Amino acid sequence: MQLPKKGLITFKEKIFQMLKDFEKYDINWNDGRLFGYIFDPGKKYRNIAEKALLQYYHKSGLDFTVYPSLLSLEKEIVDFAIKHLNGDDSCCGNFTSGGTESILLSVKAARDYALSKNPKIKNPEILLPITAHAAFHKASQYFNIKIKPVAIDHKFKVDLKDLEKKISSNTILIVGSAPSYTYGVIDPIEEMAKIAQKHNILFHVDACMGGFILPFFKKLHIDISNFDFSVDGVTSISMDFHKYAYAPKGASVILYKNKELRKYQIFSCSDWIGYTMINTTIQSTKSGGPLAATFATLLAVGEDGYLKFAKEKWKAILKIQEFIEKHPDLKLVVKSNTPLIAFTSESVNIFHIVDEMNSMGWYIQPVFRYGNIKESIHLSINHSNVKRINQFLKDLSSAVEKAKKLPSGTLIEKIQPYIDQLDKTETIFKIFQLLNIQPGEIPKRFAPINEILNLLEPSLREKILLEFTNLTYR
Ligand SMILES: Cc1ncc(COP(=O)(O)O)c(C=O)c1O
């Protein structure tokens, strides 16, 4: 891009036309065809959120003394979140930009709290179930904390015996999910909390996906096990508003059992020539827009609106699962009582199913094999999907039929001679050439490449996708 010699302020249509042109290959996000990435409550709520977003967009959360409105809004939202998750008066928290930021903060706070209480800890460790979100791995890399993976049982829940066995004098945090992303399964939070308490270890519940919606499911008498501050031993919880609370993106909350814990999240620096920088979150300058938009969305939808959303989603969850259970070529990975569902196939290449659905305008997400857990397809069901379920299931059936006729493993042979050297950057670039992957371009069909990635161990996938990303961005 080059700056125009003369600004286009008098030709603003041109600017917006250019922005529109960029969107040419984007999937249409607001017509209910994406089973992931989008949480859309529909136009009438969206309009209100967008208005609030713009009203507060230019206010900066850098310094709460300059914008008391942002402090007040954040207190209101955190207060709501604490009550929603059965916290008491000693609970506290902060508004963040998303689940990943909430998780990074929870881990940073846990590390510094544990180190301050027990200076003997030299190599802090987190006990992380293999179903827990990748954001904890990001925290481990950023904050130099070791991850000890914890096994899961046949129902895809944390294996409690393995959890207790892995506790050591270096353990600073135990993590559970409510629910875990891929399979929508809620970990046995009460049992995990008992173990955490017995060993005096902090316990974080990642309720980024479920924190908001599960209390509404409980009100509908759906069987949801306790996962929040009502469970003794839970010391922090992450919950996103930009998922099932349907706020626009950039909205999550990190909550703690008390301010003694939260203290370790706050950054304070006066050791430079300038203003003392005090941040509750990772971002420093940040827009007040998402706070206002979240506040407006919560008020606009209200208790009755969220219950209605929960009811329609529950119907959709049952319908989709019933369809998959009856389908001769598809198989549920595990029964889910949350809006996150995963299914697989013993007879059809699921990566072709994904591509076929994509060519019909749908987005469903492929999940690679992990150890002996087979590859699958993940769906996150949101309000905008509900009106499309019948069409979705019809198209899914036809995608399966089309996928059956497509060849599998077309590219695997090409890379076979290099498979032992895939940890080398030069080999990865060679493979990109062989697979005709052009710098900066996104392939149209992913199945042949996904098949290759699916064969590899996670560390090799990481390396290849990292190189691909580095190549793709300018
Ligand atoms: C369980 C869980 N935790 C954390 C996250 C990360 O949230 P975000 O993408 O908002 O950073 C996700 C995202 O899907 C999630 O499902």
CSV table of C-alpha atoms and ligand atoms in Angstrom, one decimal:
chain,number,residue,atom,x,y,z
A,1,MET,CA,0.0,0.0,0.0
A,2,GLN,CA,1.1,3.5,-0.7
A,3,LEU,CA,-0.2,6.7,0.9
A,4,PRO,CA,-2.1,8.7,-1.7
A,5,LYS,CA,-0.2,11.9,-2.5
A,6,LYS,CA,-3.4,13.7,-1.7
A,7,GLY,CA,-5.8,12.3,0.9
A,8,LEU,CA,-9.0,10.8,-0.3
A,9,ILE,CA,-11.2,12.6,2.2
A,10,THR,CA,-13.3,14.1,-0.5
A,11,PHE,CA,-13.6,10.7,-2.3
A,12,LYS,CA,-14.6,8.6,0.7
A,13,GLU,CA,-16.8,6.3,-1.4
A,14,LYS,CA,-13.5,5.1,-3.0
A,15,ILE,CA,-12.1,4.2,0.4
A,16,PHE,CA,-15.2,2.2,1.3
A,17,GLN,CA,-15.2,0.5,-2.1
A,18,MET,CA,-11.7,-0.6,-1.6
A,19,LEU,CA,-12.6,-2.0,1.9
A,20,LYS,CA,-15.5,-3.8,0.2
A,21,ASP,CA,-13.2,-5.3,-2.4
A,22,PHE,CA,-11.0,-6.9,0.3
A,23,GLU,CA,-14.1,-8.7,1.5
A,24,LYS,CA,-14.6,-10.5,-1.8
A,25,TYR,CA,-13.4,-13.9,-0.6
A,26,ASP,CA,-14.7,-13.8,3.0
A,27,ILE,CA,-17.4,-16.2,4.0
A,28,ASN,CA,-20.6,-14.3,4.8
A,29,TRP,CA,-20.4,-14.0,8.6
A,30,ASN,CA,-24.0,-13.0,9.4
A,31,ASP,CA,-26.2,-15.5,7.7
A,32,GLY,CA,-25.9,-18.4,10.1
A,33,ARG,CA,-23.5,-20.6,8.1
A,34,LEU,CA,-20.4,-20.4,10.3
A,35,PHE,CA,-20.3,-23.0,13.1
A,36,GLY,CA,-17.4,-21.2,14.7
A,37,TYR,CA,-15.7,-17.8,15.1
A,38,ILE,CA,-19.1,-16.0,15.0
A,39,PHE,CA,-21.5,-15.4,17.8
A,40,ASP,CA,-24.3,-13.3,16.3
A,41,PRO,CA,-27.4,-12.4,18.2
A,42,GLY,CA,-29.1,-10.9,15.1
A,43,LYS,CA,-29.4,-7.5,13.7
A,44,LYS,CA,-31.7,-5.8,16.3
A,45,TYR,CA,-29.2,-6.5,19.2
A,46,ARG,CA,-26.2,-6.0,17.0
A,47,ASN,CA,-27.4,-2.5,16.1
A,48,ILE,CA,-27.5,-1.5,19.8
A,49,ALA,CA,-24.1,-3.0,20.5
A,50,GLU,CA,-22.6,-1.2,17.5
A,51,LYS,CA,-24.0,2.2,18.6
A,52,ALA,CA,-22.6,1.7,22.2
A,53,LEU,CA,-19.3,0.6,20.7
A,54,LEU,CA,-19.0,3.8,18.7
A,55,GLN,CA,-20.1,6.0,21.5
A,56,TYR,CA,-17.2,4.7,23.6
A,57,TYR,CA,-14.7,3.7,21.0
A,58,HIS,CA,-12.4,6.7,21.3
A,59,LYS,CA,-12.2,6.6,25.1
A,60,SER,CA,-9.0,5.1,26.4
A,61,GLY,CA,-8.8,2.5,29.1
A,62,LEU,CA,-5.1,3.5,29.7
A,63,ASP,CA,-6.0,5.6,32.7
A,64,PHE,CA,-9.2,5.0,34.7
A,65,THR,CA,-8.8,8.4,36.4
A,66,VAL,CA,-9.3,10.2,33.1
A,67,TYR,CA,-12.4,8.2,32.1
A,68,PRO,CA,-14.4,7.3,35.3
A,69,SER,CA,-17.2,6.1,32.9
A,70,LEU,CA,-14.9,3.2,31.9
A,71,LEU,CA,-14.2,2.3,35.5
A,72,SER,CA,-17.9,2.4,36.4
A,73,LEU,CA,-18.9,0.3,33.3
A,74,GLU,CA,-16.2,-2.3,34.1
A,75,LYS,CA,-17.3,-2.5,37.8
A,76,GLU,CA,-20.9,-3.1,36.7
A,77,ILE,CA,-19.9,-5.8,34.2
A,78,VAL,CA,-17.6,-7.6,36.7
A,79,ASP,CA,-20.2,-7.4,39.4
A,80,PHE,CA,-22.7,-9.0,37.0
A,81,ALA,CA,-20.2,-11.7,36.1
A,82,ILE,CA,-19.4,-12.5,39.7
A,83,LYS,CA,-23.1,-12.9,40.6
A,84,HIS,CA,-23.7,-15.0,37.4
A,85,LEU,CA,-21.0,-17.4,38.5
A,86,ASN,CA,-22.1,-17.6,42.2
A,87,GLY,CA,-19.2,-15.5,43.6
A,88,ASP,CA,-19.3,-13.7,46.9
A,89,ASP,CA,-18.4,-10.2,48.0
A,90,SER,CA,-14.7,-11.0,48.2
A,91,CYS,CA,-14.6,-12.0,44.5
A,92,CYS,CA,-13.1,-9.5,42.0
A,93,GLY,CA,-12.0,-9.3,38.4
A,94,ASN,CA,-11.3,-7.4,35.3
A,95,PHE,CA,-12.6,-6.9,31.8
A,96,THR,CA,-10.2,-8.2,29.1
A,97,SER,CA,-10.0,-8.4,25.3
A,98,GLY,CA,-10.8,-12.1,25.1
A,99,GLY,CA,-10.4,-15.5,26.4
A,100,THR,CA,-6.7,-15.7,25.7
A,101,GLU,CA,-6.0,-12.5,27.5
A,102,SER,CA,-8.1,-13.7,30.5
A,103,ILE,CA,-6.2,-17.0,30.6
A,104,LEU,CA,-2.7,-15.3,30.2
A,105,LEU,CA,-3.6,-13.1,33.1
A,106,SER,CA,-4.8,-16.0,35.3
A,107,VAL,CA,-1.6,-17.9,34.7
A,108,LYS,CA,0.6,-14.8,35.3
A,109,ALA,CA,-1.2,-14.1,38.5
A,110,ALA,CA,-1.0,-17.7,39.7
A,111,ARG,CA,2.8,-17.8,39.0
A,112,ASP,CA,3.6,-14.7,40.9
A,113,TYR,CA,1.2,-15.5,43.7
A,114,ALA,CA,2.8,-19.0,44.1
A,115,LEU,CA,6.3,-17.6,43.9
A,116,SER,CA,5.6,-15.0,46.5
A,117,LYS,CA,4.1,-17.6,48.9
A,118,ASN,CA,6.7,-20.3,48.2
A,119,PRO,CA,10.1,-18.9,47.1
A,120,LYS,CA,11.4,-22.5,46.9
A,121,ILE,CA,9.5,-23.0,43.7
A,122,LYS,CA,12.2,-22.8,41.0
A,123,ASN,CA,10.4,-24.3,38.0
A,124,PRO,CA,6.7,-23.5,38.1
A,125,GLU,CA,4.4,-26.0,36.5
A,126,ILE,CA,0.8,-26.0,35.4
A,127,LEU,CA,-1.2,-29.2,35.4
A,128,LEU,CA,-3.1,-29.0,32.1
A,129,PRO,CA,-5.6,-31.6,30.8
A,130,ILE,CA,-4.9,-32.4,27.1
A,131,THR,CA,-8.4,-31.0,26.3
A,132,ALA,CA,-7.6,-27.5,27.8
A,133,HIS,CA,-7.4,-24.6,25.4
A,134,ALA,CA,-4.1,-23.7,23.6
A,135,ALA,CA,-4.1,-20.3,25.3
A,136,PHE,CA,-2.6,-22.1,28.3
A,137,HIS,CA,0.3,-23.2,26.1
A,138,LYS,CA,0.7,-19.6,25.0
A,139,ALA,CA,0.9,-18.6,28.6
A,140,SER,CA,3.4,-21.3,29.3
A,141,GLN,CA,5.6,-19.9,26.5
A,142,TYR,CA,5.2,-16.3,27.4
A,143,PHE,CA,5.7,-16.7,31.1
A,144,ASN,CA,8.2,-19.5,31.1
A,145,ILE,CA,6.1,-22.1,32.9
A,146,LYS,CA,6.3,-25.8,32.3
A,147,ILE,CA,3.1,-27.6,31.2
A,148,LYS,CA,2.5,-31.1,32.6
A,149,PRO,CA,-0.2,-32.7,30.5
A,150,VAL,CA,-2.9,-34.5,32.3
A,151,ALA,CA,-4.7,-37.5,30.7
A,152,ILE,CA,-8.4,-37.7,30.0
A,153,ASP,CA,-10.8,-40.6,30.5
A,154,HIS,CA,-13.0,-42.3,28.0
A,155,LYS,CA,-15.6,-39.6,28.4
A,156,PHE,CA,-13.0,-36.9,27.5
A,157,LYS,CA,-13.0,-35.6,31.1
A,158,VAL,CA,-9.9,-35.1,33.2
A,159,ASP,CA,-8.5,-38.3,34.6
A,160,LEU,CA,-8.5,-37.5,38.3
A,161,LYS,CA,-6.0,-40.2,39.2
A,162,ASP,CA,-3.5,-38.9,36.7
A,163,LEU,CA,-4.1,-35.3,37.9
A,164,GLU,CA,-3.3,-36.1,41.5
A,165,LYS,CA,-0.3,-38.2,40.5
A,166,LYS,CA,1.2,-35.3,38.6
A,167,ILE,CA,1.1,-32.8,41.4
A,168,SER,CA,4.6,-31.8,42.6
A,169,SER,CA,6.2,-29.1,44.8
A,170,ASN,CA,6.5,-27.0,41.6
A,171,THR,CA,2.8,-27.1,40.7
A,172,ILE,CA,1.4,-23.5,40.7
A,173,LEU,CA,-2.0,-24.1,39.0
A,174,ILE,CA,-4.5,-26.8,38.1
A,175,VAL,CA,-6.7,-26.1,35.1
A,176,GLY,CA,-10.2,-27.4,34.3
A,177,SER,CA,-12.6,-26.5,31.5
A,178,ALA,CA,-16.3,-25.8,31.5
A,179,PRO,CA,-16.5,-27.0,28.9
A,180,SER,CA,-13.4,-27.9,26.9
A,181,TYR,CA,-13.5,-26.4,23.4
A,182,THR,CA,-13.4,-29.3,21.1
A,183,TYR,CA,-15.8,-31.8,22.5
A,184,GLY,CA,-17.9,-29.6,24.7
A,185,VAL,CA,-17.3,-31.7,27.8
A,186,ILE,CA,-17.3,-30.2,31.3
A,187,ASP,CA,-14.5,-31.5,33.5
A,188,PRO,CA,-15.3,-32.9,37.0
A,189,ILE,CA,-14.7,-29.5,38.6
A,190,GLU,CA,-15.9,-30.4,42.1
A,191,GLU,CA,-13.6,-33.4,42.3
A,192,MET,CA,-10.7,-31.4,40.8
A,193,ALA,CA,-11.3,-28.6,43.3
A,194,LYS,CA,-11.1,-31.1,46.2
A,195,ILE,CA,-7.7,-32.3,44.9
A,196,ALA,CA,-6.5,-28.7,44.5
A,197,GLN,CA,-7.6,-27.8,48.1
A,198,LYS,CA,-6.0,-30.9,49.5
A,199,HIS,CA,-2.7,-29.9,48.1
A,200,ASN,CA,-3.2,-26.2,48.6
A,201,ILE,CA,-2.9,-25.3,44.9
A,202,LEU,CA,-4.7,-22.6,42.9
A,203,PHE,CA,-7.4,-23.9,40.5
A,204,HIS,CA,-8.5,-22.1,37.4
A,205,VAL,CA,-11.8,-23.0,35.6
A,206,ASP,CA,-11.7,-22.0,31.9
A,207,ALA,CA,-15.3,-21.1,31.4
A,208,CYS,CA,-14.6,-18.9,28.3
A,209,MET,CA,-17.2,-20.9,26.4
A,210,GLY,CA,-19.6,-22.1,29.0
A,211,GLY,CA,-19.5,-19.5,31.8
A,212,PHE,CA,-22.2,-17.4,30.4
A,213,ILE,CA,-24.5,-19.9,28.8
A,214,LEU,CA,-24.4,-22.8,31.3
A,215,PRO,CA,-26.3,-21.0,34.1
A,216,PHE,CA,-29.1,-20.5,31.6
A,217,PHE,CA,-28.9,-24.2,30.7
A,218,LYS,CA,-29.2,-25.0,34.4
A,219,LYS,CA,-32.3,-22.8,34.6
A,220,LEU,CA,-33.8,-25.0,31.8
A,221,HIS,CA,-33.1,-28.1,34.0
A,222,ILE,CA,-30.4,-29.4,31.6
A,223,ASP,CA,-28.0,-31.5,33.6
A,224,ILE,CA,-24.9,-29.3,34.1
A,225,SER,CA,-22.4,-30.2,36.9
A,226,ASN,CA,-21.3,-27.3,39.2
A,227,PHE,CA,-18.3,-25.5,37.8
A,228,ASP,CA,-18.2,-22.0,39.2
A,229,PHE,CA,-17.4,-20.2,42.5
A,230,SER,CA,-20.2,-22.3,44.2
A,231,VAL,CA,-17.5,-25.0,44.2
A,232,ASP,CA,-15.0,-24.5,47.1
A,233,GLY,CA,-11.5,-24.5,45.8
A,234,VAL,CA,-12.1,-22.8,42.5
A,235,THR,CA,-9.8,-19.7,42.7
A,236,SER,CA,-10.2,-18.1,39.3
A,237,ILE,CA,-12.5,-18.3,36.3
A,238,SER,CA,-12.3,-16.9,32.8
A,239,MET,CA,-15.6,-16.2,30.9
A,240,ASP,CA,-16.1,-14.6,27.5
A,241,PHE,CA,-18.8,-12.1,26.7
A,242,HIS,CA,-17.9,-12.3,23.0
A,243,LYS,CA,-19.1,-15.9,22.8
A,244,TYR,CA,-22.4,-16.9,24.2
A,245,ALA,CA,-23.3,-13.5,25.7
A,246,TYR,CA,-23.2,-12.3,22.0
A,247,ALA,CA,-21.3,-9.1,22.7
A,248,PRO,CA,-19.1,-7.8,19.8
A,249,LYS,CA,-15.5,-9.1,19.8
A,250,GLY,CA,-13.0,-8.0,22.4
A,251,ALA,CA,-15.0,-8.9,25.5
A,252,SER,CA,-14.1,-11.3,28.3
A,253,VAL,CA,-13.6,-11.3,32.0
A,254,ILE,CA,-11.1,-12.8,34.4
A,255,LEU,CA,-12.4,-13.3,37.9
A,256,TYR,CA,-10.6,-14.2,41.2
A,257,LYS,CA,-11.7,-15.6,44.5
A,258,ASN,CA,-10.2,-12.5,46.2
A,259,LYS,CA,-8.1,-9.4,45.7
A,260,GLU,CA,-5.1,-11.0,47.3
A,261,LEU,CA,-4.8,-13.2,44.2
A,262,ARG,CA,-5.8,-10.4,41.7
A,263,LYS,CA,-3.0,-8.2,43.0
A,264,TYR,CA,-0.5,-10.4,41.1
A,265,GLN,CA,-2.2,-9.7,37.8
A,266,ILE,CA,-1.7,-5.9,38.0
A,267,PHE,CA,1.3,-4.3,36.4
A,268,SER,CA,2.7,-1.2,37.9
A,269,CYS,CA,5.8,0.6,36.6
A,270,SER,CA,7.3,4.0,37.6
A,271,ASP,CA,10.8,3.1,36.7
A,272,TRP,CA,11.1,5.3,33.6
A,273,ILE,CA,10.8,9.0,32.7
A,274,GLY,CA,7.1,9.3,32.2
A,275,TYR,CA,3.7,8.5,33.6
A,276,THR,CA,3.5,5.6,36.1
A,277,MET,CA,1.9,2.9,34.0
A,278,ILE,CA,-0.6,0.8,35.9
A,279,ASN,CA,-2.5,-1.8,33.9
A,280,THR,CA,-5.0,-4.4,35.1
A,281,THR,CA,-4.7,-6.2,31.8
A,282,ILE,CA,-2.1,-6.9,29.1
A,283,GLN,CA,-3.3,-4.1,26.8
A,284,SER,CA,-2.4,-0.6,28.0
A,285,THR,CA,-4.1,1.8,25.6
A,286,LYS,CA,-7.4,0.1,24.9
A,287,SER,CA,-10.7,1.2,23.5
A,288,GLY,CA,-13.7,1.7,25.8
A,289,GLY,CA,-15.9,0.5,23.0
A,290,PRO,CA,-16.1,-3.3,23.9
A,291,LEU,CA,-17.0,-2.4,27.5
A,292,ALA,CA,-19.9,-0.2,26.4
A,293,ALA,CA,-21.0,-2.7,23.8
A,294,THR,CA,-21.0,-5.6,26.3
A,295,PHE,CA,-22.9,-3.5,28.8
A,296,ALA,CA,-25.5,-2.6,26.1
A,297,THR,CA,-25.8,-6.2,24.8
A,298,LEU,CA,-26.4,-7.6,28.3
A,299,LEU,CA,-29.1,-5.0,29.0
A,300,ALA,CA,-30.7,-5.3,25.6
A,301,VAL,CA,-31.0,-9.1,25.5
A,302,GLY,CA,-31.7,-9.5,29.2
A,303,GLU,CA,-32.7,-12.6,31.2
A,304,ASP,CA,-35.6,-13.5,29.0
A,305,GLY,CA,-33.6,-13.1,25.8
A,306,TYR,CA,-30.7,-15.2,26.9
A,307,LEU,CA,-33.2,-17.9,28.1
A,308,LYS,CA,-34.8,-17.9,24.7
A,309,PHE,CA,-31.4,-18.2,23.0
A,310,ALA,CA,-30.5,-21.1,25.4
A,311,LYS,CA,-33.7,-22.9,24.6
A,312,GLU,CA,-33.4,-22.7,20.9
A,313,LYS,CA,-29.7,-23.7,21.1
A,314,TRP,CA,-30.6,-26.7,23.2
A,315,LYS,CA,-33.1,-27.9,20.6
A,316,ALA,CA,-30.5,-27.5,17.9
A,317,ILE,CA,-27.9,-29.4,19.9
A,318,LEU,CA,-30.3,-32.3,20.3
A,319,LYS,CA,-31.3,-32.3,16.7
A,320,ILE,CA,-27.7,-32.3,15.4
A,321,GLN,CA,-26.6,-35.0,17.7
A,322,GLU,CA,-29.6,-37.2,16.8
A,323,PHE,CA,-28.9,-36.7,13.1
A,324,ILE,CA,-25.2,-37.7,13.6
A,325,GLU,CA,-26.1,-40.7,15.7
A,326,LYS,CA,-28.5,-42.0,13.0
A,327,HIS,CA,-26.2,-41.2,10.1
A,328,PRO,CA,-24.5,-44.4,8.8
A,329,ASP,CA,-21.2,-42.7,8.0
A,330,LEU,CA,-20.9,-40.3,10.9
A,331,LYS,CA,-20.3,-40.8,14.6
A,332,LEU,CA,-20.5,-38.5,17.6
A,333,VAL,CA,-17.1,-38.3,19.4
A,334,VAL,CA,-19.0,-38.0,22.7
A,335,LYS,CA,-22.4,-36.9,23.7
A,336,SER,CA,-22.4,-33.2,24.6
A,337,ASN,CA,-24.8,-31.1,26.8
A,338,THR,CA,-23.2,-27.9,25.6
A,339,PRO,CA,-23.4,-26.0,22.3
A,340,LEU,CA,-20.0,-27.6,21.3
A,341,ILE,CA,-20.2,-30.8,19.3
A,342,ALA,CA,-17.6,-33.0,17.6
A,343,PHE,CA,-18.2,-35.8,15.2
A,344,THR,CA,-16.1,-38.1,13.1
A,345,SER,CA,-16.3,-40.8,10.5
A,346,GLU,CA,-14.9,-44.3,10.2
A,347,SER,CA,-15.8,-44.6,6.5
A,348,VAL,CA,-15.3,-41.1,5.0
A,349,ASN,CA,-12.4,-38.7,4.9
A,350,ILE,CA,-13.6,-35.9,7.2
A,351,PHE,CA,-11.3,-33.3,5.6
A,352,HIS,CA,-13.2,-33.7,2.3
A,353,ILE,CA,-16.5,-33.3,4.2
A,354,VAL,CA,-15.1,-30.0,5.6
A,355,ASP,CA,-14.1,-28.8,2.1
A,356,GLU,CA,-17.4,-29.9,0.5
A,357,MET,CA,-19.3,-28.0,3.2
A,358,ASN,CA,-17.1,-25.0,2.6
A,359,SER,CA,-17.8,-25.0,-1.1
A,360,MET,CA,-21.5,-24.8,-0.2
A,361,GLY,CA,-20.8,-21.7,1.9
A,362,TRP,CA,-20.6,-23.4,5.3
A,363,TYR,CA,-17.8,-23.2,7.8
A,364,ILE,CA,-17.2,-26.3,10.0
A,365,GLN,CA,-13.8,-26.9,11.7
A,366,PRO,CA,-11.5,-29.8,11.2
A,367,VAL,CA,-9.7,-31.1,14.3
A,368,PHE,CA,-6.5,-33.1,13.8
A,369,ARG,CA,-5.8,-36.5,15.3
A,370,TYR,CA,-4.2,-36.3,18.8
A,371,GLY,CA,-2.4,-39.3,20.0
A,372,ASN,CA,-4.9,-42.1,19.6
A,373,ILE,CA,-7.9,-39.8,19.4
A,374,LYS,CA,-9.1,-39.7,15.9
A,375,GLU,CA,-9.5,-36.6,13.8
A,376,SER,CA,-13.0,-35.0,14.0
A,377,ILE,CA,-15.2,-32.0,13.0
A,378,HIS,CA,-16.1,-29.4,15.5
A,379,LEU,CA,-19.2,-27.3,15.6
A,380,SER,CA,-19.8,-24.3,17.9
A,381,ILE,CA,-23.6,-23.7,17.6
A,382,ASN,CA,-24.7,-20.1,18.0
A,383,HIS,CA,-28.0,-18.2,17.6
A,384,SER,CA,-27.5,-17.4,14.0
A,385,ASN,CA,-27.1,-21.1,13.1
A,386,VAL,CA,-30.4,-22.1,14.6
A,387,LYS,CA,-32.6,-21.0,11.7
A,388,ARG,CA,-30.3,-23.0,9.3
A,389,ILE,CA,-30.2,-26.3,11.0
A,390,ASN,CA,-32.4,-28.2,8.5
A,391,GLN,CA,-30.5,-26.9,5.5
A,392,PHE,CA,-27.2,-27.6,7.3
A,393,LEU,CA,-28.1,-31.2,8.0
A,394,LYS,CA,-29.3,-31.7,4.4
A,395,ASP,CA,-26.1,-30.2,3.0
A,396,LEU,CA,-24.0,-32.2,5.5
A,397,SER,CA,-25.5,-35.4,4.1
A,398,SER,CA,-24.8,-34.4,0.5
A,399,ALA,CA,-21.2,-33.4,1.5
A,400,VAL,CA,-20.7,-36.9,3.0
A,401,GLU,CA,-21.8,-38.4,-0.3
A,402,LYS,CA,-19.6,-36.2,-2.4
A,403,ALA,CA,-16.6,-36.8,0.0
A,404,LYS,CA,-17.0,-40.5,-0.4
A,405,LYS,CA,-16.2,-40.2,-4.1
A,406,LEU,CA,-13.0,-38.1,-3.7
A,407,PRO,CA,-9.6,-39.7,-3.6
A,408,SER,CA,-7.6,-39.6,-0.3
A,409,GLY,CA,-3.9,-39.2,0.3
A,410,THR,CA,-3.2,-37.6,-3.1
A,411,LEU,CA,-0.2,-35.5,-1.7
A,412,ILE,CA,1.0,-37.8,1.0
A,413,GLU,CA,3.2,-39.8,-1.4
A,414,LYS,CA,4.9,-36.6,-2.6
A,415,ILE,CA,6.2,-35.7,0.8
A,416,GLN,CA,6.9,-39.2,2.1
A,417,PRO,CA,10.7,-39.0,1.2
A,418,TYR,CA,11.0,-35.9,3.4
A,419,ILE,CA,9.0,-36.9,6.4
A,420,ASP,CA,12.0,-37.6,8.6
A,421,GLN,CA,13.4,-34.1,8.0
A,422,LEU,CA,10.3,-32.0,8.6
A,423,ASP,CA,11.8,-30.4,11.6
A,424,LYS,CA,14.2,-28.5,9.3
A,425,THR,CA,13.0,-25.2,7.9
A,426,GLU,CA,14.6,-25.8,4.4
A,427,THR,CA,12.7,-29.1,4.1
A,428,ILE,CA,9.4,-27.4,5.0
A,429,PHE,CA,10.0,-24.8,2.2
A,430,LYS,CA,10.8,-27.6,-0.2
A,431,ILE,CA,7.5,-29.3,0.8
A,432,PHE,CA,5.7,-26.0,0.2
A,433,GLN,CA,7.1,-25.9,-3.3
A,434,LEU,CA,6.2,-29.6,-4.0
A,435,LEU,CA,2.6,-28.9,-2.8
A,436,ASN,CA,2.5,-25.8,-4.9
A,437,ILE,CA,1.8,-23.5,-2.0
A,438,GLN,CA,2.5,-19.9,-3.1
A,439,PRO,CA,3.7,-17.3,-0.7
A,440,GLY,CA,0.8,-15.1,0.5
A,441,GLU,CA,-1.9,-17.3,-1.0
A,442,ILE,CA,-4.5,-19.3,0.9
A,443,PRO,CA,-5.3,-22.7,-0.7
A,444,LYS,CA,-8.8,-23.2,-2.0
A,445,ARG,CA,-9.1,-26.8,-0.8
A,446,PHE,CA,-7.4,-27.9,2.4
A,447,ALA,CA,-8.2,-31.7,2.5
A,448,PRO,CA,-4.9,-32.9,0.8
A,449,ILE,CA,-2.8,-30.7,3.1
A,450,ASN,CA,-4.9,-31.5,6.2
A,451,GLU,CA,-4.4,-35.2,5.5
A,452,ILE,CA,-0.6,-34.6,5.7
A,453,LEU,CA,-0.8,-32.5,8.8
A,454,ASN,CA,-3.1,-35.1,10.4
A,455,LEU,CA,-0.3,-37.7,10.0
A,456,LEU,CA,2.3,-35.7,11.8
A,457,GLU,CA,3.0,-35.2,15.5
A,458,PRO,CA,1.8,-31.9,17.0
A,459,SER,CA,5.3,-30.4,17.2
A,460,LEU,CA,5.8,-30.9,13.4
A,461,ARG,CA,2.4,-29.4,12.6
A,462,GLU,CA,3.3,-26.4,14.8
A,463,LYS,CA,6.5,-25.9,12.9
A,464,ILE,CA,5.0,-26.2,9.5
A,465,LEU,CA,2.0,-24.0,10.2
A,466,LEU,CA,4.3,-21.4,11.8
A,467,GLU,CA,6.5,-21.3,8.7
A,468,PHE,CA,3.4,-21.1,6.5
A,469,THR,CA,2.0,-18.2,8.6
A,470,ASN,CA,5.4,-16.4,8.4
A,471,LEU,CA,5.3,-16.8,4.7
A,472,THR,CA,1.7,-15.7,4.3
A,473,TYR,CA,1.9,-12.4,6.2
A,474,ARG,CA,3.9,-9.5,4.7
B,1,LIG,C1,-12.5,-23.0,26.2
B,1,LIG,C2,-11.9,-21.8,25.6
B,1,LIG,N1,-11.0,-21.1,26.3
B,1,LIG,C3,-10.3,-20.1,25.7
B,1,LIG,C4,-10.6,-19.7,24.4
B,1,LIG,C5,-9.8,-18.5,23.8
B,1,LIG,O1,-10.7,-17.4,23.6
B,1,LIG,P1,-10.3,-16.2,22.6
B,1,LIG,O2,-10.4,-16.8,21.2
B,1,LIG,O3,-11.4,-15.2,22.9
B,1,LIG,O4,-9.0,-15.7,23.0
B,1,LIG,C6,-11.5,-20.4,23.7
B,1,LIG,C7,-11.8,-20.0,22.3
B,1,LIG,O5,-12.5,-20.6,21.6
B,1,LIG,C8,-12.2,-21.5,24.3
B,1,LIG,O6,-13.0,-22.2,23.6
